[in-house]
Every structure is written in structure tokens, then in C-alpha cells.
Amino acid sequence: MTEKLSLLVPMYNEAEVIDPFFRRVLPILEGLGLDWEIICVNDGSQDDTLEQLWRWHERDGRIKVINLSRNFGKERAVTAALDLACGDAVIPMDADLQDPPELIPQMIDLWRQGFDVVNAVRASRRSDPPAKRITARLFYRLINALAETPIPSDAGDFRLLSRRVCDVLRSMRESHRFMKGMFAWVGFPTTSLTFERTPRAGGQTKWNYWRLWNYALEGIISFSTVPLKLASYLGLLAALIGLSYAGFLVLRTLLFGDPVPGYPSMMTAILFFGGVQLIFIGIFGEYIARIHDEVKGRPIYVIDSTRGFAPATSGQPSAASQQQSEM
Ligand code: UDP
Ligand code: MG
């Protein structure tokens, strides 16, 4: 039996790049000597991404389409594809050709050598503006200092995952999905290869700085509880300083009386600790909000319709039953 490769492609308003994408990817897949499928997820696009995907599905049945009921974000779109993928190896990649499909044969080679995860790591960030380069470097520094599982720097979601990695990922149903961290959490023999990331083939990035900031927060809070511990340590330190200062005040009053100074130091202390307390209430809030979301246990995504997937009898759950079981 020949092995099968699944390519998972989330698409949000990518009408401009769909044709170039398939024209570049299809010849590479045909050259692999493997069975393959491409699972495209329309993540609530407002342009004609979906119609174009249907057209491509008509041309080649191995191009399969999942249409989500609205925009769920890239992480959840990839999860939908991951749930329905039946390949022995799975590669999530972006639609905008920033992840060069020419790397796929090398990834397959490394997978055949026995690696379960093959990361594609960016050789440089030359195609990024300087501000993004600096913030990215800071982010990876910080998250690797805080998270229990190291997260490889400059690796996007473009990577090969073996079937057993996929199965573990499918069992991780958290609704806050920081994929880079989740991939790294699974473990198994991992290797990486480097590539040069090019600018988008067309269309626009959906990431502005506000979204990147939230993404960074998501990563840190989903993968680390260090910010919570900070409150205890800072509190301890403040209590110790406060205690020694109180001792000093008592002594000074006993020795020299009390000429009523201290308004500036009192205000400073009140304002400073008021600020610190609010910051930590905010941090607790971030964690509680996530607990709230997880406890609701909602499905990670909702499928509107699919094309190209076998009905439930073939062993692979159909989109409909999948969705049911998620509810
Ligand atoms: N994407 C998606 N849903 C979203 C945002 C993005 O499915 O809400 C897809 C998008 O179509 C693309 C991939 O995720 O295939 C990466 O998006 P983008 O190129 O905007 O991110 P960048 O490459 O700038 O990190
Ligand atoms: Mg991109």
C-alpha cells in the first residue's frame, strides 16, 4: 500500500493566490510517488475563495474542501483539517506560498528516515520589517524562558507531522490553540531544515501588531504559569521591605519623636502597590478568562459543508458526524 500525504491549507480571503498556489504545489505532489490529498479549509472568507476551491475540487477530487461556518482563525481552521486528514504524514502550510512547497520532498525524505516531526525553520527574517524582527526575537526569548517545553524559534506552522503525532494532536481539544507550542509539546524524534521565507505571493497578511501581541499573550499564558507565580514572589519581596521599613519607622519615632513627615513616601507606596495589584488582577483575569472558555467546552470549529470526503462507513468520520461528536 502506498503511503499518503495530507496537505492542510487554511484559507481566509486568499482568492488571489489560489490559482498560483495549486499550479506550484500540484506538480511537486505528483513527483513524490505517493498518494496525496490537499485539504483546504475556507475560514469564513468574504471573497470568492470558496467558489474557487469548489472549482479546483471538480478538476481533481484529491483536492478536498472544508467550509467553516464563519471565520474561526488559522489555528482552528488547521485543526478542522487535521481532524479529517487521513495521511500517514501531514503538512500544514499557508496558502500564500510563503512556505515553499519545494521543501516537501526533503521533508518526506527525513520522515522516511524515521523522524516524526520535520520543522521548517526560517534561515533569516530578511523579508520582515525591522520592528517585526525585533519583536519576534523578544517573543521567542521570553516564551522559551517561561514555557516548560522549548519552542523552536522561527519555525512557523509549516512542518511535517507523522500519523502518531497527528493522533496525539487530535486528542488535544483545548479551545485556546497555540499551535507552535502544541506541536512542540507532543515530542517524538524531531529534526528541522532551513529555508528562506519570501514575501507573500499576493493578497495581504491578516496579522497586525495588535493580533501579534494577542498571539504572543496566548502563547505565554497557554504554556506557562510563571506570570502567576510572579505575584507571590513580588508580594513576598514587598512584604519584607514593608516590614523592615515599619521597623525603621518605629525605631525612629522612639528615638526622635514624630514630626509628621512621610506624605510623599506614603503616596508612593499606595500608588505603586495599587498599580502592582491591578496588574496582577489583570494577569489572573487572563487565566480565568481562559478557564472560562475551556470550561464551556464548545466545539473548536463548526463545519458548514465539505466536499470530497468519504461518508462515515469508510472508517474515517465524515464531516457531519465529526461535527456532531464535537458538540
Ligand atoms: N488564515 C486563516 N484564518 C485567519 C487568518 C489567516 O485561515 O483568520 C490563513 C491564511 O489564509 C493563510 C495562513 O492562515 O493561509 C497564514 O496567514 P497570513 O499569511 O496572513 O499570516 P503570515 O504569513 O503573515 O504569518
Ligand atoms: Mg503569510
mmCIF file of C-alpha atoms and ligand atoms in Angstrom:
data_model
loop_
_atom_site.group_PDB
_atom_site.id
_atom_site.type_symbol
_atom_site.label_atom_id
_atom_site.label_comp_id
_atom_site.label_asym_id
_atom_site.label_seq_id
_atom_site.Cartn_x
_atom_site.Cartn_y
_atom_site.Cartn_z
ATOM 1 C CA MET A 1 0.000 0.000 0.000
ATOM 2 C CA THR A 2 1.411 3.354 -0.911
ATOM 3 C CA GLU A 3 1.734 5.929 1.798
ATOM 4 C CA LYS A 4 -0.391 9.008 1.772
ATOM 5 C CA LEU A 5 0.480 12.649 2.330
ATOM 6 C CA SER A 6 -2.099 15.187 3.516
ATOM 7 C CA LEU A 7 -1.504 18.859 2.897
ATOM 8 C CA LEU A 8 -3.574 21.122 5.175
ATOM 9 C CA VAL A 9 -4.186 24.628 3.908
ATOM 10 C CA PRO A 10 -6.228 27.199 5.864
ATOM 11 C CA MET A 11 -7.559 29.960 3.630
ATOM 12 C CA TYR A 12 -9.034 33.276 4.615
ATOM 13 C CA ASN A 13 -9.655 35.668 1.721
ATOM 14 C CA GLU A 14 -7.000 34.056 -0.439
ATOM 15 C CA ALA A 15 -8.809 34.217 -3.818
ATOM 16 C CA GLU A 16 -5.824 35.999 -5.335
ATOM 17 C CA VAL A 17 -3.321 33.259 -4.569
ATOM 18 C CA ILE A 18 -5.360 30.054 -5.012
ATOM 19 C CA ASP A 19 -4.503 29.504 -8.678
ATOM 20 C CA PRO A 20 -0.767 30.210 -8.272
ATOM 21 C CA PHE A 21 -0.808 28.001 -5.173
ATOM 22 C CA PHE A 22 -2.207 24.934 -6.915
ATOM 23 C CA ARG A 23 -0.127 25.493 -10.039
ATOM 24 C CA ARG A 24 3.024 25.409 -7.959
ATOM 25 C CA VAL A 25 2.051 22.674 -5.495
ATOM 26 C CA LEU A 26 0.401 20.086 -7.755
ATOM 27 C CA PRO A 27 3.473 19.238 -9.906
ATOM 28 C CA ILE A 28 5.529 18.772 -6.749
ATOM 29 C CA LEU A 29 2.983 16.390 -5.236
ATOM 30 C CA GLU A 30 2.730 14.428 -8.495
ATOM 31 C CA GLY A 31 6.503 13.985 -8.454
ATOM 32 C CA LEU A 32 6.569 12.432 -4.976
ATOM 33 C CA GLY A 33 5.376 8.955 -5.925
ATOM 34 C CA LEU A 34 2.925 8.984 -3.006
ATOM 35 C CA ASP A 35 -0.815 9.130 -2.684
ATOM 36 C CA TRP A 36 -1.818 12.607 -1.617
ATOM 37 C CA GLU A 37 -4.731 14.826 -0.671
ATOM 38 C CA ILE A 38 -4.947 18.573 -0.164
ATOM 39 C CA ILE A 39 -7.444 19.630 2.476
ATOM 40 C CA CYS A 40 -8.367 23.267 2.016
ATOM 41 C CA VAL A 41 -10.286 24.982 4.784
ATOM 42 C CA ASN A 42 -12.302 28.032 3.867
ATOM 43 C CA ASP A 43 -12.187 30.028 7.089
ATOM 44 C CA GLY A 44 -15.185 32.284 6.509
ATOM 45 C CA SER A 45 -13.700 34.201 3.575
ATOM 46 C CA GLN A 46 -15.664 37.152 2.227
ATOM 47 C CA ASP A 47 -14.213 36.917 -1.300
ATOM 48 C CA ASP A 48 -14.750 34.036 -3.728
ATOM 49 C CA THR A 49 -12.190 31.721 -2.134
ATOM 50 C CA LEU A 50 -14.859 29.052 -1.601
ATOM 51 C CA GLU A 51 -16.153 29.060 -5.185
ATOM 52 C CA GLN A 52 -12.612 28.798 -6.488
ATOM 53 C CA LEU A 53 -11.915 25.862 -4.157
ATOM 54 C CA TRP A 54 -15.029 24.086 -5.417
ATOM 55 C CA ARG A 55 -13.820 24.572 -8.962
ATOM 56 C CA TRP A 56 -10.454 23.046 -8.094
ATOM 57 C CA HIS A 57 -12.226 20.144 -6.364
ATOM 58 C CA GLU A 58 -14.173 19.472 -9.577
ATOM 59 C CA ARG A 59 -10.903 19.359 -11.521
ATOM 60 C CA ASP A 60 -9.192 16.977 -9.083
ATOM 61 C CA GLY A 61 -11.067 15.006 -6.415
ATOM 62 C CA ARG A 62 -7.942 14.774 -4.298
ATOM 63 C CA ILE A 63 -8.387 18.468 -3.552
ATOM 64 C CA LYS A 64 -10.889 18.427 -0.685
ATOM 65 C CA VAL A 65 -12.748 21.334 0.818
ATOM 66 C CA ILE A 66 -13.965 22.068 4.333
ATOM 67 C CA ASN A 67 -16.145 25.149 4.580
ATOM 68 C CA LEU A 68 -16.364 26.517 8.126
ATOM 69 C CA SER A 69 -19.499 28.336 9.247
ATOM 70 C CA ARG A 70 -17.592 31.585 9.906
ATOM 71 C CA ASN A 71 -14.056 32.875 10.474
ATOM 72 C CA PHE A 72 -12.511 30.847 13.295
ATOM 73 C CA GLY A 73 -8.858 31.865 12.882
ATOM 74 C CA LYS A 74 -5.973 29.954 11.405
ATOM 75 C CA GLU A 75 -5.347 27.684 14.419
ATOM 76 C CA ARG A 76 -8.879 26.325 14.435
ATOM 77 C CA ALA A 77 -9.024 26.064 10.663
ATOM 78 C CA VAL A 78 -5.892 23.896 10.730
ATOM 79 C CA THR A 79 -7.465 21.804 13.496
ATOM 80 C CA ALA A 80 -10.505 21.116 11.312
ATOM 81 C CA ALA A 81 -8.219 19.882 8.544
ATOM 82 C CA LEU A 82 -6.134 17.848 10.987
ATOM 83 C CA ASP A 83 -9.264 16.075 12.232
ATOM 84 C CA LEU A 84 -10.285 14.955 8.755
ATOM 85 C CA ALA A 85 -6.824 14.232 7.331
ATOM 86 C CA CYS A 86 -6.092 10.563 6.749
ATOM 87 C CA GLY A 87 -2.482 10.792 5.535
ATOM 88 C CA ASP A 88 0.455 8.891 7.038
ATOM 89 C CA ALA A 89 2.243 12.214 7.014
ATOM 90 C CA VAL A 90 0.586 15.584 7.349
ATOM 91 C CA ILE A 91 1.917 19.009 6.400
ATOM 92 C CA PRO A 92 0.049 22.183 7.386
ATOM 93 C CA MET A 93 1.067 25.096 5.158
ATOM 94 C CA ASP A 94 -0.021 28.635 4.322
ATOM 95 C CA ALA A 95 -1.858 29.375 1.112
ATOM 96 C CA ASP A 96 0.200 32.438 0.254
ATOM 97 C CA LEU A 97 3.269 30.458 -0.929
ATOM 98 C CA GLN A 98 5.408 31.906 1.844
ATOM 99 C CA ASP A 99 6.078 28.288 2.763
ATOM 100 C CA PRO A 100 7.927 26.963 -0.313
ATOM 101 C CA PRO A 101 6.326 23.677 -1.429
ATOM 102 C CA GLU A 102 9.720 22.748 -2.934
ATOM 103 C CA LEU A 103 10.689 21.735 0.604
ATOM 104 C CA ILE A 104 8.114 18.932 0.703
ATOM 105 C CA PRO A 105 10.302 16.242 -0.952
ATOM 106 C CA GLN A 106 13.084 16.912 1.577
ATOM 107 C CA MET A 107 10.593 16.715 4.422
ATOM 108 C CA ILE A 108 9.324 13.380 3.119
ATOM 109 C CA ASP A 109 12.915 12.080 2.924
ATOM 110 C CA LEU A 110 13.549 12.968 6.554
ATOM 111 C CA TRP A 111 10.220 11.432 7.571
ATOM 112 C CA ARG A 112 11.211 8.189 5.801
ATOM 113 C CA GLN A 113 14.448 8.246 7.784
ATOM 114 C CA GLY A 114 12.302 7.946 10.883
ATOM 115 C CA PHE A 115 11.648 11.473 12.103
ATOM 116 C CA ASP A 116 8.132 12.175 13.349
ATOM 117 C CA VAL A 117 8.361 15.936 13.126
ATOM 118 C CA VAL A 118 10.260 17.904 10.494
ATOM 119 C CA ASN A 119 10.236 21.638 11.254
ATOM 120 C CA ALA A 120 10.857 24.149 8.516
ATOM 121 C CA VAL A 121 12.870 26.894 10.180
ATOM 122 C CA ARG A 122 13.352 30.326 8.642
ATOM 123 C CA ALA A 123 17.014 30.897 7.821
ATOM 124 C CA SER A 124 16.600 34.619 8.293
ATOM 125 C CA ARG A 125 13.890 37.181 8.744
ATOM 126 C CA ARG A 126 15.188 39.397 5.971
ATOM 127 C CA SER A 127 11.733 39.651 4.398
ATOM 128 C CA ASP A 128 10.316 41.122 7.636
ATOM 129 C CA PRO A 129 10.392 44.796 8.630
ATOM 130 C CA PRO A 130 12.946 45.516 11.437
ATOM 131 C CA ALA A 131 10.286 46.137 14.098
ATOM 132 C CA LYS A 132 8.777 42.704 13.462
ATOM 133 C CA ARG A 133 12.212 41.093 13.575
ATOM 134 C CA ILE A 134 12.968 42.590 16.983
ATOM 135 C CA THR A 135 9.578 41.764 18.491
ATOM 136 C CA ALA A 136 9.784 38.210 17.140
ATOM 137 C CA ARG A 137 13.218 37.709 18.715
ATOM 138 C CA LEU A 138 11.957 39.086 22.059
ATOM 139 C CA PHE A 139 8.919 36.847 21.910
ATOM 140 C CA TYR A 140 10.898 33.641 21.371
ATOM 141 C CA ARG A 141 13.363 34.614 24.127
ATOM 142 C CA LEU A 142 10.554 35.253 26.570
ATOM 143 C CA ILE A 143 8.436 32.234 25.808
ATOM 144 C CA ASN A 144 11.415 29.891 25.936
ATOM 145 C CA ALA A 145 12.384 31.320 29.309
ATOM 146 C CA LEU A 146 8.855 30.750 30.614
ATOM 147 C CA ALA A 147 7.418 27.643 28.928
ATOM 148 C CA GLU A 148 8.163 24.101 30.126
ATOM 149 C CA THR A 149 8.572 22.724 26.601
ATOM 150 C CA PRO A 150 11.092 24.568 24.425
ATOM 151 C CA ILE A 151 9.522 26.100 21.325
ATOM 152 C CA PRO A 152 11.797 26.225 18.277
ATOM 153 C CA SER A 153 12.474 29.817 17.181
ATOM 154 C CA ASP A 154 11.395 30.970 13.748
ATOM 155 C CA ALA A 155 9.517 27.797 12.879
ATOM 156 C CA GLY A 156 6.036 28.566 11.611
ATOM 157 C CA ASP A 157 3.291 26.020 11.255
ATOM 158 C CA PHE A 158 4.946 24.678 8.104
ATOM 159 C CA ARG A 159 6.223 21.296 9.216
ATOM 160 C CA LEU A 160 5.724 17.619 8.596
ATOM 161 C CA LEU A 161 3.915 15.583 11.241
ATOM 162 C CA SER A 162 3.738 11.800 11.296
ATOM 163 C CA ARG A 163 0.473 9.958 11.855
ATOM 164 C CA ARG A 164 1.179 9.309 15.541
ATOM 165 C CA VAL A 165 1.955 12.988 16.192
ATOM 166 C CA CYS A 166 -1.278 13.820 14.411
ATOM 167 C CA ASP A 167 -3.225 11.411 16.587
ATOM 168 C CA VAL A 168 -1.859 12.999 19.752
ATOM 169 C CA LEU A 169 -2.687 16.470 18.413
ATOM 170 C CA ARG A 170 -6.212 15.347 17.609
ATOM 171 C CA SER A 171 -6.679 14.327 21.219
ATOM 172 C CA MET A 172 -5.726 17.827 22.429
ATOM 173 C CA ARG A 173 -9.092 19.582 22.409
ATOM 174 C CA GLU A 174 -8.230 22.814 24.189
ATOM 175 C CA SER A 175 -10.014 25.792 22.731
ATOM 176 C CA HIS A 176 -7.051 28.147 23.090
ATOM 177 C CA ARG A 177 -4.753 26.688 20.489
ATOM 178 C CA PHE A 178 -1.208 27.937 20.383
ATOM 179 C CA MET A 179 -0.093 25.556 17.652
ATOM 180 C CA LYS A 180 3.649 26.141 17.799
ATOM 181 C CA GLY A 181 3.545 25.173 21.457
ATOM 182 C CA MET A 182 1.222 22.217 20.929
ATOM 183 C CA PHE A 183 3.435 20.762 18.183
ATOM 184 C CA ALA A 184 6.463 21.075 20.450
ATOM 185 C CA TRP A 185 4.606 19.619 23.437
ATOM 186 C CA VAL A 186 3.949 16.294 21.657
ATOM 187 C CA GLY A 187 7.644 15.433 21.385
ATOM 188 C CA PHE A 188 8.890 12.365 19.366
ATOM 189 C CA PRO A 189 12.045 12.422 17.194
ATOM 190 C CA THR A 190 12.228 15.876 15.684
ATOM 191 C CA THR A 191 14.514 17.446 13.121
ATOM 192 C CA SER A 192 14.461 20.618 11.117
ATOM 193 C CA LEU A 193 15.564 22.074 7.831
ATOM 194 C CA THR A 194 16.062 25.716 6.996
ATOM 195 C CA PHE A 195 14.552 27.795 4.244
ATOM 196 C CA GLU A 196 14.349 31.391 3.127
ATOM 197 C CA ARG A 197 10.864 32.820 3.561
ATOM 198 C CA THR A 198 9.746 35.023 0.692
ATOM 199 C CA PRO A 199 7.144 37.807 0.793
ATOM 200 C CA ARG A 200 3.514 36.888 0.117
ATOM 201 C CA ALA A 201 2.681 35.859 -3.463
ATOM 202 C CA GLY A 202 -0.364 38.161 -3.365
ATOM 203 C CA GLY A 203 -3.125 39.391 -1.101
ATOM 204 C CA GLN A 204 -2.483 40.762 2.366
ATOM 205 C CA THR A 205 -1.317 39.463 5.694
ATOM 206 C CA LYS A 206 -4.035 39.200 8.325
ATOM 207 C CA TRP A 207 -1.613 39.952 11.108
ATOM 208 C CA ASN A 208 -1.327 43.428 12.507
ATOM 209 C CA TYR A 209 0.615 44.236 15.674
ATOM 210 C CA TRP A 210 -2.445 44.015 17.889
ATOM 211 C CA ARG A 211 -3.108 40.486 16.638
ATOM 212 C CA LEU A 212 0.544 39.550 17.058
ATOM 213 C CA TRP A 213 0.512 40.923 20.616
ATOM 214 C CA ASN A 214 -2.545 38.809 21.438
ATOM 215 C CA TYR A 215 -0.940 35.809 19.811
ATOM 216 C CA ALA A 216 2.142 36.277 21.990
ATOM 217 C CA LEU A 217 -0.021 36.576 25.130
ATOM 218 C CA GLU A 218 -1.898 33.465 24.085
ATOM 219 C CA GLY A 219 1.355 31.547 23.782
ATOM 220 C CA ILE A 220 2.755 32.656 27.097
ATOM 221 C CA ILE A 221 -0.440 32.146 29.074
ATOM 222 C CA SER A 222 -1.317 28.813 27.465
ATOM 223 C CA PHE A 223 2.134 27.388 28.032
ATOM 224 C CA SER A 224 3.333 28.910 31.275
ATOM 225 C CA THR A 225 2.099 29.665 34.772
ATOM 226 C CA VAL A 226 5.184 31.723 35.640
ATOM 227 C CA PRO A 227 3.256 35.048 35.459
ATOM 228 C CA LEU A 228 1.012 33.766 38.277
ATOM 229 C CA LYS A 229 3.991 32.857 40.435
ATOM 230 C CA LEU A 230 5.453 36.321 39.923
ATOM 231 C CA ALA A 231 2.636 37.729 42.066
ATOM 232 C CA SER A 232 3.640 35.575 45.040
ATOM 233 C CA TYR A 233 7.318 36.425 44.772
ATOM 234 C CA LEU A 234 6.749 40.117 44.265
ATOM 235 C CA GLY A 235 4.276 40.101 47.155
ATOM 236 C CA LEU A 236 6.820 38.375 49.390
ATOM 237 C CA LEU A 237 9.508 40.868 48.479
ATOM 238 C CA ALA A 238 7.171 43.822 49.106
ATOM 239 C CA ALA A 239 6.111 42.374 52.465
ATOM 240 C CA LEU A 240 9.754 42.001 53.540
ATOM 241 C CA ILE A 241 10.618 45.550 52.501
ATOM 242 C CA GLY A 242 7.455 46.840 54.188
ATOM 243 C CA LEU A 243 8.301 45.014 57.407
ATOM 244 C CA SER A 244 11.835 46.383 57.593
ATOM 245 C CA TYR A 245 10.557 49.869 56.818
ATOM 246 C CA ALA A 246 7.981 49.556 59.594
ATOM 247 C CA GLY A 247 10.743 48.522 61.995
ATOM 248 C CA PHE A 248 12.780 51.533 60.942
ATOM 249 C CA LEU A 249 9.792 53.863 61.476
ATOM 250 C CA VAL A 250 9.110 52.521 64.967
ATOM 251 C CA LEU A 251 12.740 52.954 65.970
ATOM 252 C CA ARG A 252 12.926 56.448 64.521
ATOM 253 C CA THR A 253 9.724 57.532 66.295
ATOM 254 C CA LEU A 254 11.002 56.166 69.610
ATOM 255 C CA LEU A 255 14.350 57.903 69.256
ATOM 256 C CA PHE A 256 13.421 61.218 67.608
ATOM 257 C CA GLY A 257 9.644 61.628 68.108
ATOM 258 C CA ASP A 258 7.251 62.096 65.191
ATOM 259 C CA PRO A 259 7.492 65.403 63.284
ATOM 260 C CA VAL A 260 4.816 64.240 60.695
ATOM 261 C CA PRO A 261 6.833 63.758 57.540
ATOM 262 C CA GLY A 262 6.149 60.881 55.190
ATOM 263 C CA TYR A 263 3.386 62.119 52.899
ATOM 264 C CA PRO A 264 5.459 61.573 49.703
ATOM 265 C CA SER A 265 6.640 58.107 50.747
ATOM 266 C CA MET A 266 3.086 57.124 51.713
ATOM 267 C CA MET A 267 1.663 58.251 48.384
ATOM 268 C CA THR A 268 4.439 56.495 46.507
ATOM 269 C CA ALA A 269 3.744 53.260 48.341
ATOM 270 C CA ILE A 270 -0.021 53.488 47.817
ATOM 271 C CA LEU A 271 0.226 54.293 44.139
ATOM 272 C CA PHE A 272 2.954 51.756 43.456
ATOM 273 C CA PHE A 273 1.197 48.872 45.176
ATOM 274 C CA GLY A 274 -2.160 49.903 43.747
ATOM 275 C CA GLY A 275 -0.594 49.609 40.294
ATOM 276 C CA VAL A 276 1.093 46.295 41.033
ATOM 277 C CA GLN A 277 -2.149 44.854 42.366
ATOM 278 C CA LEU A 278 -4.116 45.938 39.333
ATOM 279 C CA ILE A 279 -1.514 44.428 37.008
ATOM 280 C CA PHE A 280 -1.762 41.100 38.777
ATOM 281 C CA ILE A 281 -5.549 41.187 38.880
ATOM 282 C CA GLY A 282 -5.275 41.644 35.104
ATOM 283 C CA ILE A 283 -2.932 38.667 34.777
ATOM 284 C CA PHE A 284 -5.213 36.486 36.918
ATOM 285 C CA GLY A 285 -8.062 37.670 34.735
ATOM 286 C CA GLU A 286 -6.287 36.394 31.630
ATOM 287 C CA TYR A 287 -6.006 32.942 33.156
ATOM 288 C CA ILE A 288 -9.556 32.957 34.478
ATOM 289 C CA ALA A 289 -10.908 34.022 31.081
ATOM 290 C CA ARG A 290 -9.160 31.015 29.573
ATOM 291 C CA ILE A 291 -10.528 28.674 32.221
ATOM 292 C CA HIS A 292 -13.957 30.107 31.455
ATOM 293 C CA ASP A 293 -13.511 29.379 27.757
ATOM 294 C CA GLU A 294 -12.242 25.842 28.338
ATOM 295 C CA VAL A 295 -14.983 25.008 30.831
ATOM 296 C CA LYS A 296 -17.674 25.905 28.316
ATOM 297 C CA GLY A 297 -16.350 23.021 26.231
ATOM 298 C CA ARG A 298 -17.644 24.362 22.949
ATOM 299 C CA PRO A 299 -16.596 22.742 19.679
ATOM 300 C CA ILE A 300 -13.342 24.133 18.334
ATOM 301 C CA TYR A 301 -14.914 24.872 14.946
ATOM 302 C CA VAL A 302 -18.207 24.412 13.159
ATOM 303 C CA ILE A 303 -18.363 22.938 9.680
ATOM 304 C CA ASP A 304 -20.874 24.316 7.213
ATOM 305 C CA SER A 305 -20.200 21.846 4.404
ATOM 306 C CA THR A 306 -17.471 19.646 2.978
ATOM 307 C CA ARG A 307 -16.587 18.309 -0.453
ATOM 308 C CA GLY A 308 -14.501 15.284 -1.294
ATOM 309 C CA PHE A 309 -14.650 13.378 1.999
ATOM 310 C CA ALA A 310 -15.829 9.786 2.110
ATOM 311 C CA PRO A 311 -19.037 9.016 4.052
ATOM 312 C CA ALA A 312 -18.785 7.685 7.600
ATOM 313 C CA THR A 313 -18.725 3.979 6.579
ATOM 314 C CA SER A 314 -15.117 4.149 5.344
ATOM 315 C CA GLY A 315 -13.701 4.351 8.858
ATOM 316 C CA GLN A 316 -12.803 7.995 8.584
ATOM 317 C CA PRO A 317 -15.502 10.019 10.349
ATOM 318 C CA SER A 318 -17.473 12.150 7.943
ATOM 319 C CA ALA A 319 -17.535 15.862 8.442
ATOM 320 C CA ALA A 320 -21.090 15.738 9.718
ATOM 321 C CA SER A 321 -20.549 13.047 12.345
ATOM 322 C CA GLN A 322 -17.288 14.670 13.341
ATOM 323 C CA GLN A 323 -19.119 17.849 13.973
ATOM 324 C CA GLN A 324 -21.819 16.056 15.917
ATOM 325 C CA SER A 325 -19.319 14.351 18.158
ATOM 326 C CA GLU A 326 -17.709 17.690 18.843
ATOM 327 C CA MET A 327 -20.905 19.275 20.045
HETATM 328 N N1 UDP B 1 -5.684 32.346 7.816
HETATM 329 C C1 UDP B 1 -6.879 31.718 8.188
HETATM 330 N N2 UDP B 1 -7.735 32.354 9.041
HETATM 331 C C2 UDP B 1 -7.466 33.593 9.566
HETATM 332 C C3 UDP B 1 -6.223 34.199 9.210
HETATM 333 C C4 UDP B 1 -5.362 33.552 8.355
HETATM 334 O O1 UDP B 1 -7.165 30.604 7.761
HETATM 335 O O2 UDP B 1 -8.277 34.103 10.321
HETATM 336 C C5 UDP B 1 -4.751 31.654 6.899
HETATM 337 C C6 UDP B 1 -4.350 32.469 5.681
HETATM 338 O O3 UDP B 1 -5.278 32.338 4.643
HETATM 339 C C7 UDP B 1 -3.007 31.886 5.314
HETATM 340 C C8 UDP B 1 -2.431 31.498 6.675
HETATM 341 O O4 UDP B 1 -3.547 31.415 7.575
HETATM 342 O O5 UDP B 1 -3.126 30.703 4.532
HETATM 343 C C9 UDP B 1 -1.402 32.488 7.160
HETATM 344 O O6 UDP B 1 -1.947 33.792 7.175
HETATM 345 P P1 UDP B 1 -1.072 35.077 6.813
HETATM 346 O O7 UDP B 1 -0.327 34.859 5.542
HETATM 347 O O8 UDP B 1 -1.994 36.237 6.882
HETATM 348 O O9 UDP B 1 -0.064 35.132 8.036
HETATM 349 P P2 UDP B 1 1.525 35.432 7.960
HETATM 350 O O10 UDP B 1 2.109 34.623 6.850
HETATM 351 O O11 UDP B 1 1.636 36.891 7.723
HETATM 352 O O12 UDP B 1 2.004 34.988 9.311
HETATM 353 MG MG MG B 2 1.656 34.599 5.062
#
